Amino acid sequence: MTIHKEGYKIVAIGFTGLIIAGLMVYWFLHADYRISWPLYMLLMGIGLFLLFFFRKPNRAFHVDPKAIISPADGKIVIIEKVVEQEYLKEHRIQVSVFMSVFNVHVNWFPVSGRIEYARHHNGHFHVAWHPKSSEQNERTTVVINQGGKKILFRQIAGLIARRIVSYAKVGKEVPQCGQAGFIKFGSRVDLLLPLNSKIAVKKGQKVKGGQTVIAYLAD
């Protein structure tokens, strides 16, 4: 397990601040162990959390051209039929994965294919499980064309998350389970799937990005 490249700057700045804070505790409070040691432990905890949050796991990916693989670690919070208004303009099955601050926040492409559409939208920062977050929050929308079958997925910022990174570019061929981006500090990913997809997960189920099968595409 290593640190993801999207965390390099934040981790460097964070650890610089923690070192300065630690030196200040040493200079001004070191003699009072009842105060200094709890502060040392707090600073150490913050540092470990930064490393933990921006971790990039080493995992074996599940590649299957007939399957839609989870693009994120987290918990299934929505499985419902909706009308996709932005690009596809048709009924779809929405499957949403909520990521807490304790989940890995790397995102992966759920299928292989060509990027047909990619767009970033500015917006609000409602809690990620809010019903309107997929329409009103800051988000990116990506559509992958896999031999005529179109899979849409969105990265959605949450109440704390204020930075979405997407690696999708229109016209680019992407591999299933290739890195799709990163969402910083808690959020959600939506999948908008064809109505004839066979859903393989249940609401409340925990899933792993790049490993858990979300659904199977119809022939």
CSV table of C-alpha atoms in Angstrom, one decimal, residues 14 17 66 71 77 113 119 121 129 143 145 190 201 208:
chain,number,residue,atom,x,y,z
A,14,GLY,CA,-0.1,18.6,6.6
A,17,GLY,CA,2.2,21.9,9.8
A,66,LYS,CA,-19.9,-8.8,-19.1
A,71,PRO,CA,-16.0,2.1,-9.1
A,77,VAL,CA,-27.2,3.4,-0.5
A,113,GLY,CA,-14.6,1.3,-23.5
A,119,ARG,CA,-18.1,17.0,-17.8
A,121,HIS,CA,-20.3,20.6,-12.8
A,129,TRP,CA,-26.7,10.7,0.7
A,143,VAL,CA,-20.2,8.1,-20.1
A,145,ASN,CA,-19.3,3.5,-24.6
A,190,ASP,CA,-23.6,6.9,-8.9
A,201,VAL,CA,-25.8,-6.2,-5.1
A,208,LYS,CA,-14.9,-2.9,-2.9
